Amino acid sequence: MRLRSLLFIPGDSEKKFAKGSAAGADVLILDLEDAVAPSRKIEARAIVSRLLEDRTPRSWSFFVRVNPLDTGMTFTDMAAVVKPGLDGLLIPKANGAQDINRIAEELDRLEQQAGMALGTVKIAVVATETPIAMFNLGSYTPAHPRLVGLTWGAEDLAAAIGATANKEEDGSWTEPYRLARSLCLYAAAAADVAPIDTLYANFRDPEGLELDCRRARRDGFTGRIAIHPDQVATINRCFAPSPEEIAEAQMIVDAFAAQPDAGTLGINGKMYDIPHLKAAQKTLANAA
Ligand code: COA
Ligand code: MG
């Protein structure tokens, strides 16, 4: 399952779904949480449930963001959308792996009821939206077999800690959110699941998005949330390894394969050791 670009679509908007499904995203995340007003939750569940029944072949994975456990709505959301066609759930405001285990147990039950193979529905987590979640990021390791990715969010975390802002004047994250971003990256790497960067809110700033995506990829993120179809192409491009990167990675892998007993190699006057080999293997896996 490719998790480079993940486009959010409000669950109660069939119009945006039609537009979003042609955007070229790897994943569409139909939202039942904060993009849907409380008065529209029931309608949104019904719409998403219906959209899942469309059997037209898709080039993207169908995810649903359910409401968080403390709302009491999570299992009602799941009952409406766990059916053939669903590829994954995005869990917001998770406090740690215990929450994921509860959701996974409910998935076991619902998949069986829906006649789906056990484990079909994967889980991605917004892992930094509550203060306690920040202390539980290590709990995702070892990863639950359904877990495919971790992402982070700054808005709900800021509200939870009573911050008056989460950005510096130059637009960069303030320290509490830089920490959340970094710890999410480490947590995903430890669990060996995809680190997915948070959204870039200004959807009319393609240059800013591009710069920010390049930084994210440099740091190790392998994909990013989109909130507007116009952001998808930039995200796909920035997180795909360039032909030069692929060629270099292939060269490193080939060099080590040719000398299986070498831990360190000199190639064109540069030193390469096992971390370089691992990075090259990751690049090739991302390119595949
Ligand atoms: N998915 C699919 N289509 C979208 C879209 C999205 N996320 N965002 C915008 N569009 C569509 C619009 O409906 C519009 O369609 P049209 O040309 O047929 O009228 C077109 O793209 C251009 O939209 P635009 O006018 O630039 O933006 P907007 O003001 O209509 O919408 C937002 C702005 C922020 C409301 C919208 O982008 C959105 O709903 N984003 C997702 C929000 C979300 O799900 N948040 C939860 C996670 S943080
Ligand atoms: Mg939120």
mmCIF file of C-alpha atoms and ligand atoms in Angstrom:
data_model
loop_
_atom_site.group_PDB
_atom_site.id
_atom_site.type_symbol
_atom_site.label_atom_id
_atom_site.label_comp_id
_atom_site.label_asym_id
_atom_site.label_seq_id
_atom_site.Cartn_x
_atom_site.Cartn_y
_atom_site.Cartn_z
ATOM 1 C CA MET A 1 0.000 0.000 0.000
ATOM 2 C CA ARG A 2 1.505 3.303 -1.095
ATOM 3 C CA LEU A 3 1.249 6.150 1.432
ATOM 4 C CA ARG A 4 2.888 9.120 -0.281
ATOM 5 C CA SER A 5 -0.110 11.436 -0.662
ATOM 6 C CA LEU A 6 -3.195 11.112 1.543
ATOM 7 C CA LEU A 7 -6.007 13.492 0.590
ATOM 8 C CA PHE A 8 -8.668 14.440 3.116
ATOM 9 C CA ILE A 9 -12.254 14.738 1.928
ATOM 10 C CA PRO A 10 -15.127 15.778 4.186
ATOM 11 C CA GLY A 11 -17.293 12.657 4.513
ATOM 12 C CA ASP A 12 -20.514 14.509 3.820
ATOM 13 C CA SER A 13 -19.428 15.921 0.430
ATOM 14 C CA GLU A 14 -20.073 13.679 -2.558
ATOM 15 C CA LYS A 15 -19.018 16.535 -4.812
ATOM 16 C CA LYS A 16 -15.565 16.688 -3.232
ATOM 17 C CA PHE A 17 -15.334 12.909 -3.345
ATOM 18 C CA ALA A 18 -15.865 12.989 -7.110
ATOM 19 C CA LYS A 19 -13.214 15.667 -7.474
ATOM 20 C CA GLY A 20 -10.815 14.015 -5.018
ATOM 21 C CA SER A 21 -10.930 10.581 -6.604
ATOM 22 C CA ALA A 22 -9.396 12.068 -9.770
ATOM 23 C CA ALA A 23 -6.639 13.957 -7.927
ATOM 24 C CA GLY A 24 -3.975 11.249 -8.208
ATOM 25 C CA ALA A 25 -3.637 10.659 -4.461
ATOM 26 C CA ASP A 26 -2.451 7.308 -3.104
ATOM 27 C CA VAL A 27 -5.078 7.425 -0.376
ATOM 28 C CA LEU A 28 -8.376 9.253 0.029
ATOM 29 C CA ILE A 29 -9.325 9.801 3.658
ATOM 30 C CA LEU A 30 -13.047 10.299 3.972
ATOM 31 C CA ASP A 31 -13.425 12.287 7.161
ATOM 32 C CA LEU A 32 -16.133 11.660 9.722
ATOM 33 C CA GLU A 33 -14.381 13.719 12.411
ATOM 34 C CA ASP A 34 -13.688 17.444 12.470
ATOM 35 C CA ALA A 35 -14.497 18.261 8.844
ATOM 36 C CA VAL A 36 -18.082 17.158 9.524
ATOM 37 C CA ALA A 37 -20.395 19.257 11.709
ATOM 38 C CA PRO A 38 -22.115 17.391 14.564
ATOM 39 C CA SER A 39 -25.468 17.882 12.822
ATOM 40 C CA ARG A 40 -24.108 16.078 9.715
ATOM 41 C CA LYS A 41 -22.465 13.020 11.314
ATOM 42 C CA ILE A 42 -25.317 10.606 10.591
ATOM 43 C CA GLU A 43 -25.618 11.791 7.002
ATOM 44 C CA ALA A 44 -21.824 11.562 6.512
ATOM 45 C CA ARG A 45 -21.746 7.946 7.761
ATOM 46 C CA ALA A 46 -24.498 7.039 5.304
ATOM 47 C CA ILE A 47 -22.727 8.772 2.404
ATOM 48 C CA VAL A 48 -19.355 7.128 3.084
ATOM 49 C CA SER A 49 -21.022 3.753 3.528
ATOM 50 C CA ARG A 50 -22.660 4.165 0.119
ATOM 51 C CA LEU A 51 -19.446 5.345 -1.568
ATOM 52 C CA LEU A 52 -17.703 2.183 -0.362
ATOM 53 C CA GLU A 53 -20.165 0.084 -2.344
ATOM 54 C CA ASP A 54 -18.945 1.445 -5.678
ATOM 55 C CA ARG A 55 -17.040 -1.456 -7.266
ATOM 56 C CA THR A 56 -15.335 0.614 -10.002
ATOM 57 C CA PRO A 57 -11.609 -0.309 -9.908
ATOM 58 C CA ARG A 58 -9.616 2.304 -7.978
ATOM 59 C CA SER A 59 -6.026 3.453 -8.192
ATOM 60 C CA TRP A 60 -6.102 4.645 -4.569
ATOM 61 C CA SER A 61 -6.766 3.222 -1.113
ATOM 62 C CA PHE A 62 -10.017 4.067 0.665
ATOM 63 C CA PHE A 63 -9.478 5.250 4.245
ATOM 64 C CA VAL A 64 -11.953 6.701 6.721
ATOM 65 C CA ARG A 65 -11.071 8.963 9.628
ATOM 66 C CA VAL A 66 -13.407 7.968 12.436
ATOM 67 C CA ASN A 67 -14.234 10.057 15.477
ATOM 68 C CA PRO A 68 -11.907 9.606 18.469
ATOM 69 C CA LEU A 69 -12.641 7.094 21.219
ATOM 70 C CA ASP A 70 -13.544 9.710 23.849
ATOM 71 C CA THR A 71 -16.508 10.899 21.757
ATOM 72 C CA GLY A 72 -18.281 7.567 22.046
ATOM 73 C CA MET A 73 -18.874 7.673 18.271
ATOM 74 C CA THR A 74 -15.943 5.547 17.080
ATOM 75 C CA PHE A 75 -17.675 2.169 17.056
ATOM 76 C CA THR A 76 -20.825 3.624 15.458
ATOM 77 C CA ASP A 77 -18.629 5.068 12.689
ATOM 78 C CA MET A 78 -16.892 1.716 12.297
ATOM 79 C CA ALA A 79 -20.158 -0.210 12.127
ATOM 80 C CA ALA A 80 -21.156 1.985 9.164
ATOM 81 C CA VAL A 81 -17.911 1.768 7.185
ATOM 82 C CA VAL A 82 -16.214 -1.565 7.905
ATOM 83 C CA LYS A 83 -17.362 -3.368 4.778
ATOM 84 C CA PRO A 84 -15.762 -4.618 1.573
ATOM 85 C CA GLY A 85 -14.040 -1.706 -0.152
ATOM 86 C CA LEU A 86 -12.555 -0.220 3.018
ATOM 87 C CA ASP A 87 -8.745 -0.323 3.075
ATOM 88 C CA GLY A 88 -7.966 1.519 6.263
ATOM 89 C CA LEU A 89 -8.959 3.680 9.200
ATOM 90 C CA LEU A 90 -7.210 6.826 10.388
ATOM 91 C CA ILE A 91 -7.492 7.163 14.158
ATOM 92 C CA PRO A 92 -7.367 10.735 15.484
ATOM 93 C CA LYS A 93 -6.525 11.845 19.038
ATOM 94 C CA ALA A 94 -5.152 8.411 19.916
ATOM 95 C CA ASN A 95 -3.469 8.295 23.311
ATOM 96 C CA GLY A 96 -1.240 5.329 22.481
ATOM 97 C CA ALA A 97 -1.152 1.727 21.307
ATOM 98 C CA GLN A 98 -3.834 0.685 23.830
ATOM 99 C CA ASP A 99 -6.371 2.698 21.836
ATOM 100 C CA ILE A 100 -5.244 0.983 18.659
ATOM 101 C CA ASN A 101 -5.612 -2.440 20.254
ATOM 102 C CA ARG A 102 -9.222 -1.628 21.214
ATOM 103 C CA ILE A 103 -10.001 -0.517 17.677
ATOM 104 C CA ALA A 104 -8.231 -3.538 16.189
ATOM 105 C CA GLU A 105 -10.325 -5.900 18.345
ATOM 106 C CA GLU A 106 -13.494 -4.237 17.110
ATOM 107 C CA LEU A 107 -12.154 -4.556 13.547
ATOM 108 C CA ASP A 108 -11.627 -8.308 14.068
ATOM 109 C CA ARG A 109 -15.314 -8.584 14.975
ATOM 110 C CA LEU A 110 -16.650 -6.327 12.227
ATOM 111 C CA GLU A 111 -14.532 -7.857 9.475
ATOM 112 C CA GLN A 112 -15.799 -11.296 10.359
ATOM 113 C CA GLN A 113 -19.381 -10.016 10.376
ATOM 114 C CA ALA A 114 -18.851 -8.380 6.954
ATOM 115 C CA GLY A 115 -17.263 -11.498 5.474
ATOM 116 C CA MET A 116 -13.907 -9.773 4.996
ATOM 117 C CA ALA A 117 -10.542 -11.487 5.414
ATOM 118 C CA LEU A 118 -9.153 -10.859 8.894
ATOM 119 C CA GLY A 119 -6.646 -7.980 8.812
ATOM 120 C CA THR A 120 -7.912 -6.391 5.585
ATOM 121 C CA VAL A 121 -8.482 -2.997 7.183
ATOM 122 C CA LYS A 122 -5.197 -1.273 8.036
ATOM 123 C CA ILE A 123 -4.724 1.429 10.660
ATOM 124 C CA ALA A 124 -2.923 4.770 10.501
ATOM 125 C CA VAL A 125 -2.756 6.974 13.563
ATOM 126 C CA VAL A 126 -2.625 10.689 14.273
ATOM 127 C CA ALA A 127 -0.225 10.063 17.100
ATOM 128 C CA THR A 128 0.448 13.463 18.726
ATOM 129 C CA GLU A 129 -2.906 15.148 19.270
ATOM 130 C CA THR A 130 -3.207 14.754 23.042
ATOM 131 C CA PRO A 131 -0.609 15.620 25.695
ATOM 132 C CA ILE A 132 -0.426 12.053 27.045
ATOM 133 C CA ALA A 133 0.041 10.719 23.505
ATOM 134 C CA MET A 134 3.425 12.466 23.464
ATOM 135 C CA PHE A 135 4.621 10.135 26.244
ATOM 136 C CA ASN A 136 3.234 7.011 24.588
ATOM 137 C CA LEU A 137 4.808 7.260 21.147
ATOM 138 C CA GLY A 138 7.100 4.342 21.997
ATOM 139 C CA SER A 139 4.064 2.159 22.661
ATOM 140 C CA TYR A 140 3.498 1.674 18.902
ATOM 141 C CA THR A 141 6.571 -0.594 18.908
ATOM 142 C CA PRO A 142 6.323 -3.500 18.309
ATOM 143 C CA ALA A 143 3.737 -2.500 15.743
ATOM 144 C CA HIS A 144 0.275 -4.006 15.644
ATOM 145 C CA PRO A 145 0.028 -6.050 12.416
ATOM 146 C CA ARG A 146 -2.635 -3.656 11.104
ATOM 147 C CA LEU A 147 -0.549 -0.517 11.698
ATOM 148 C CA VAL A 148 0.793 1.033 8.480
ATOM 149 C CA GLY A 149 1.628 4.624 9.344
ATOM 150 C CA LEU A 150 1.923 7.348 11.957
ATOM 151 C CA THR A 151 1.231 10.998 11.377
ATOM 152 C CA TRP A 152 1.080 13.993 13.668
ATOM 153 C CA GLY A 153 -1.067 17.047 14.158
ATOM 154 C CA ALA A 154 -0.432 20.417 15.733
ATOM 155 C CA GLU A 155 -3.882 22.005 15.934
ATOM 156 C CA ASP A 156 -5.536 19.737 18.476
ATOM 157 C CA LEU A 157 -2.327 19.487 20.499
ATOM 158 C CA ALA A 158 -2.122 23.296 20.672
ATOM 159 C CA ALA A 159 -5.721 23.487 21.843
ATOM 160 C CA ALA A 160 -5.092 20.782 24.437
ATOM 161 C CA ILE A 161 -2.117 22.524 26.012
ATOM 162 C CA GLY A 162 -3.636 26.013 25.825
ATOM 163 C CA ALA A 163 -1.096 27.462 23.404
ATOM 164 C CA THR A 164 -2.001 30.813 21.863
ATOM 165 C CA ALA A 165 -0.081 29.969 18.663
ATOM 166 C CA ASN A 166 1.852 27.036 17.221
ATOM 167 C CA LYS A 167 3.870 28.901 14.573
ATOM 168 C CA GLU A 168 6.698 31.415 14.758
ATOM 169 C CA GLU A 169 6.329 34.690 12.882
ATOM 170 C CA ASP A 170 8.257 33.195 9.937
ATOM 171 C CA GLY A 171 5.722 30.363 9.692
ATOM 172 C CA SER A 172 7.904 27.623 11.201
ATOM 173 C CA TRP A 173 6.590 25.423 14.036
ATOM 174 C CA THR A 174 7.300 26.500 17.601
ATOM 175 C CA GLU A 175 9.280 24.138 19.820
ATOM 176 C CA PRO A 176 6.412 22.008 21.226
ATOM 177 C CA TYR A 177 5.326 21.052 17.677
ATOM 178 C CA ARG A 178 8.845 20.539 16.352
ATOM 179 C CA LEU A 179 9.191 18.039 19.180
ATOM 180 C CA ALA A 180 5.905 16.348 18.237
ATOM 181 C CA ARG A 181 6.987 16.125 14.602
ATOM 182 C CA SER A 182 10.390 14.652 15.465
ATOM 183 C CA LEU A 183 9.024 12.146 17.963
ATOM 184 C CA CYS A 184 6.407 11.010 15.449
ATOM 185 C CA LEU A 185 9.215 10.388 12.981
ATOM 186 C CA TYR A 186 11.196 8.332 15.512
ATOM 187 C CA ALA A 187 8.101 6.425 16.607
ATOM 188 C CA ALA A 188 7.279 5.471 13.027
ATOM 189 C CA ALA A 189 10.869 4.464 12.295
ATOM 190 C CA ALA A 190 10.997 2.358 15.471
ATOM 191 C CA ALA A 191 7.734 0.638 14.582
ATOM 192 C CA ASP A 192 8.836 0.262 10.949
ATOM 193 C CA VAL A 193 5.710 1.940 9.602
ATOM 194 C CA ALA A 194 5.379 4.961 7.305
ATOM 195 C CA PRO A 195 6.149 8.382 8.820
ATOM 196 C CA ILE A 196 3.578 10.731 7.287
ATOM 197 C CA ASP A 197 4.027 14.474 7.662
ATOM 198 C CA THR A 198 1.149 16.666 8.710
ATOM 199 C CA LEU A 199 -0.848 18.908 6.395
ATOM 200 C CA TYR A 200 0.320 22.186 4.880
ATOM 201 C CA ALA A 201 -2.579 24.480 5.639
ATOM 202 C CA ASN A 202 -2.138 27.148 2.944
ATOM 203 C CA PHE A 203 -3.460 25.325 -0.115
ATOM 204 C CA ARG A 204 -2.795 28.332 -2.342
ATOM 205 C CA ASP A 205 0.991 28.289 -1.748
ATOM 206 C CA PRO A 206 2.509 25.606 -4.016
ATOM 207 C CA GLU A 207 6.079 26.936 -3.592
ATOM 208 C CA GLY A 208 5.819 26.879 0.186
ATOM 209 C CA LEU A 209 4.361 23.372 0.064
ATOM 210 C CA GLU A 210 7.162 22.201 -2.207
ATOM 211 C CA LEU A 211 9.877 23.586 0.085
ATOM 212 C CA ASP A 212 8.240 22.092 3.144
ATOM 213 C CA CYS A 213 7.827 18.682 1.465
ATOM 214 C CA ARG A 214 11.509 18.646 0.522
ATOM 215 C CA ARG A 215 12.435 19.325 4.142
ATOM 216 C CA ALA A 216 10.088 16.568 5.281
ATOM 217 C CA ARG A 217 11.584 14.036 2.924
ATOM 218 C CA ARG A 218 15.109 15.092 3.839
ATOM 219 C CA ASP A 219 14.217 14.373 7.475
ATOM 220 C CA GLY A 220 12.812 10.910 6.708
ATOM 221 C CA PHE A 221 9.089 11.357 6.154
ATOM 222 C CA THR A 222 7.865 9.245 3.249
ATOM 223 C CA GLY A 223 4.524 10.941 2.611
ATOM 224 C CA ARG A 224 2.207 13.730 3.567
ATOM 225 C CA ILE A 225 -1.395 14.644 4.260
ATOM 226 C CA ALA A 226 -3.152 16.819 1.630
ATOM 227 C CA ILE A 227 -6.267 18.880 2.273
ATOM 228 C CA HIS A 228 -6.831 20.127 -1.280
ATOM 229 C CA PRO A 229 -6.554 18.309 -4.646
ATOM 230 C CA ASP A 230 -4.109 20.972 -5.865
ATOM 231 C CA GLN A 231 -1.558 19.778 -3.276
ATOM 232 C CA VAL A 232 -1.439 16.168 -4.438
ATOM 233 C CA ALA A 233 0.844 16.441 -7.474
ATOM 234 C CA THR A 234 3.454 18.419 -5.525
ATOM 235 C CA ILE A 235 3.413 15.895 -2.687
ATOM 236 C CA ASN A 236 3.708 12.936 -5.070
ATOM 237 C CA ARG A 237 6.615 14.544 -6.865
ATOM 238 C CA CYS A 238 8.499 15.588 -3.736
ATOM 239 C CA PHE A 239 8.262 12.212 -2.000
ATOM 240 C CA ALA A 240 9.167 10.152 -5.055
ATOM 241 C CA PRO A 241 12.925 9.496 -5.227
ATOM 242 C CA SER A 242 14.496 11.345 -8.182
ATOM 243 C CA PRO A 243 16.149 9.347 -11.020
ATOM 244 C CA GLU A 244 19.549 10.473 -9.675
ATOM 245 C CA GLU A 245 18.723 9.218 -6.183
ATOM 246 C CA ILE A 246 17.512 5.891 -7.556
ATOM 247 C CA ALA A 247 20.651 5.497 -9.667
ATOM 248 C CA GLU A 248 22.907 6.249 -6.695
ATOM 249 C CA ALA A 249 20.982 3.861 -4.445
ATOM 250 C CA GLN A 250 21.218 1.104 -7.061
ATOM 251 C CA MET A 251 24.947 1.726 -7.383
ATOM 252 C CA ILE A 252 25.419 1.345 -3.599
ATOM 253 C CA VAL A 253 23.287 -1.806 -3.393
ATOM 254 C CA ASP A 254 25.125 -3.341 -6.366
ATOM 255 C CA ALA A 255 28.525 -2.494 -4.893
ATOM 256 C CA PHE A 256 27.723 -4.198 -1.588
ATOM 257 C CA ALA A 257 26.163 -7.177 -3.395
ATOM 258 C CA ALA A 258 29.404 -7.582 -5.369
ATOM 259 C CA GLN A 259 31.419 -7.688 -2.126
ATOM 260 C CA PRO A 260 29.210 -9.489 0.393
ATOM 261 C CA ASP A 261 31.930 -9.616 3.068
ATOM 262 C CA ALA A 262 32.654 -5.876 3.039
ATOM 263 C CA GLY A 263 31.220 -3.668 5.776
ATOM 264 C CA THR A 264 32.725 -0.525 4.279
ATOM 265 C CA LEU A 265 33.384 0.376 0.661
ATOM 266 C CA GLY A 266 35.057 3.269 -1.104
ATOM 267 C CA ILE A 267 33.202 4.268 -4.256
ATOM 268 C CA ASN A 268 34.424 7.232 -6.329
ATOM 269 C CA GLY A 269 36.384 8.578 -3.374
ATOM 270 C CA LYS A 270 33.467 8.392 -0.901
ATOM 271 C CA MET A 271 33.064 6.082 2.084
ATOM 272 C CA TYR A 272 29.951 3.919 2.239
ATOM 273 C CA ASP A 273 29.015 1.621 5.137
ATOM 274 C CA ILE A 274 25.987 -0.299 6.355
ATOM 275 C CA PRO A 275 23.775 2.745 7.184
ATOM 276 C CA HIS A 276 24.291 3.937 3.589
ATOM 277 C CA LEU A 277 23.307 0.509 2.325
ATOM 278 C CA LYS A 278 20.134 0.526 4.451
ATOM 279 C CA ALA A 279 19.236 4.023 3.239
ATOM 280 C CA ALA A 280 19.817 2.937 -0.370
ATOM 281 C CA GLN A 281 17.602 -0.117 0.116
ATOM 282 C CA LYS A 282 14.861 2.143 1.543
ATOM 283 C CA THR A 283 15.143 4.486 -1.435
ATOM 284 C CA LEU A 284 14.722 1.579 -3.857
ATOM 285 C CA ALA A 285 11.760 0.249 -1.874
ATOM 286 C CA ASN A 286 10.117 3.695 -1.999
ATOM 287 C CA ALA A 287 10.752 3.914 -5.724
ATOM 288 C CA ALA A 288 9.225 0.497 -6.415
HETATM 289 N N1 COA B 1 -11.159 17.057 -1.748
HETATM 290 C C1 COA B 1 -11.836 17.074 -2.915
HETATM 291 N N2 COA B 1 -12.204 18.197 -3.556
HETATM 292 C C2 COA B 1 -11.863 19.362 -2.990
HETATM 293 C C3 COA B 1 -11.159 19.407 -1.783
HETATM 294 C C4 COA B 1 -10.812 18.197 -1.148
HETATM 295 N N3 COA B 1 -10.143 18.158 0.003
HETATM 296 N N4 COA B 1 -10.934 20.693 -1.470
HETATM 297 C C5 COA B 1 -11.474 21.433 -2.451
HETATM 298 N N5 COA B 1 -12.048 20.627 -3.359
HETATM 299 C C6 COA B 1 -12.731 21.033 -4.595
HETATM 300 C C7 COA B 1 -13.792 22.083 -4.324
HETATM 301 O O1 COA B 1 -15.009 21.463 -3.997
HETATM 302 C C8 COA B 1 -13.843 22.829 -5.626
HETATM 303 O O2 COA B 1 -14.603 22.049 -6.528
HETATM 304 P P1 COA B 1 -15.369 22.748 -7.765
HETATM 305 O O3 COA B 1 -14.328 23.313 -8.660
HETATM 306 O O4 COA B 1 -16.146 21.620 -8.377
HETATM 307 O O5 COA B 1 -16.255 23.783 -7.144
HETATM 308 C C9 COA B 1 -12.387 22.785 -6.100
HETATM 309 O O6 COA B 1 -11.803 21.677 -5.424
HETATM 310 C C10 COA B 1 -11.639 24.039 -5.764
HETATM 311 O O7 COA B 1 -11.764 24.293 -4.382
HETATM 312 P P2 COA B 1 -11.398 25.695 -3.761
HETATM 313 O O8 COA B 1 -12.403 26.705 -4.133
HETATM 314 O O9 COA B 1 -9.982 25.983 -4.100
HETATM 315 O O10 COA B 1 -11.461 25.429 -2.207
HETATM 316 P P3 COA B 1 -12.767 25.505 -1.275
HETATM 317 O O11 COA B 1 -12.848 26.884 -0.697
HETATM 318 O O12 COA B 1 -13.954 24.978 -2.008
HETATM 319 O O13 COA B 1 -12.424 24.476 -0.126
HETATM 320 C C11 COA B 1 -11.537 23.679 1.927
HETATM 321 C C12 COA B 1 -11.456 24.754 0.865
HETATM 322 C C13 COA B 1 -10.429 23.867 2.913
HETATM 323 C C14 COA B 1 -12.907 23.795 2.633
HETATM 324 C C15 COA B 1 -11.428 22.300 1.217
HETATM 325 O O14 COA B 1 -10.187 22.261 0.584
HETATM 326 C C16 COA B 1 -11.601 21.099 2.115
HETATM 327 O O15 COA B 1 -12.719 20.700 2.403
HETATM 328 N N6 COA B 1 -10.479 20.433 2.514
HETATM 329 C C17 COA B 1 -10.512 19.251 3.311
HETATM 330 C C18 COA B 1 -10.844 19.606 4.736
HETATM 331 C C19 COA B 1 -10.759 18.386 5.626
HETATM 332 O O16 COA B 1 -11.189 17.311 5.279
HETATM 333 N N7 COA B 1 -10.196 18.583 6.819
HETATM 334 C C20 COA B 1 -10.037 17.529 7.757
HETATM 335 C C21 COA B 1 -8.624 17.166 7.972
HETATM 336 S S1 COA B 1 -7.626 18.489 8.538
HETATM 337 MG MG MG B 2 -7.917 17.484 14.253
#
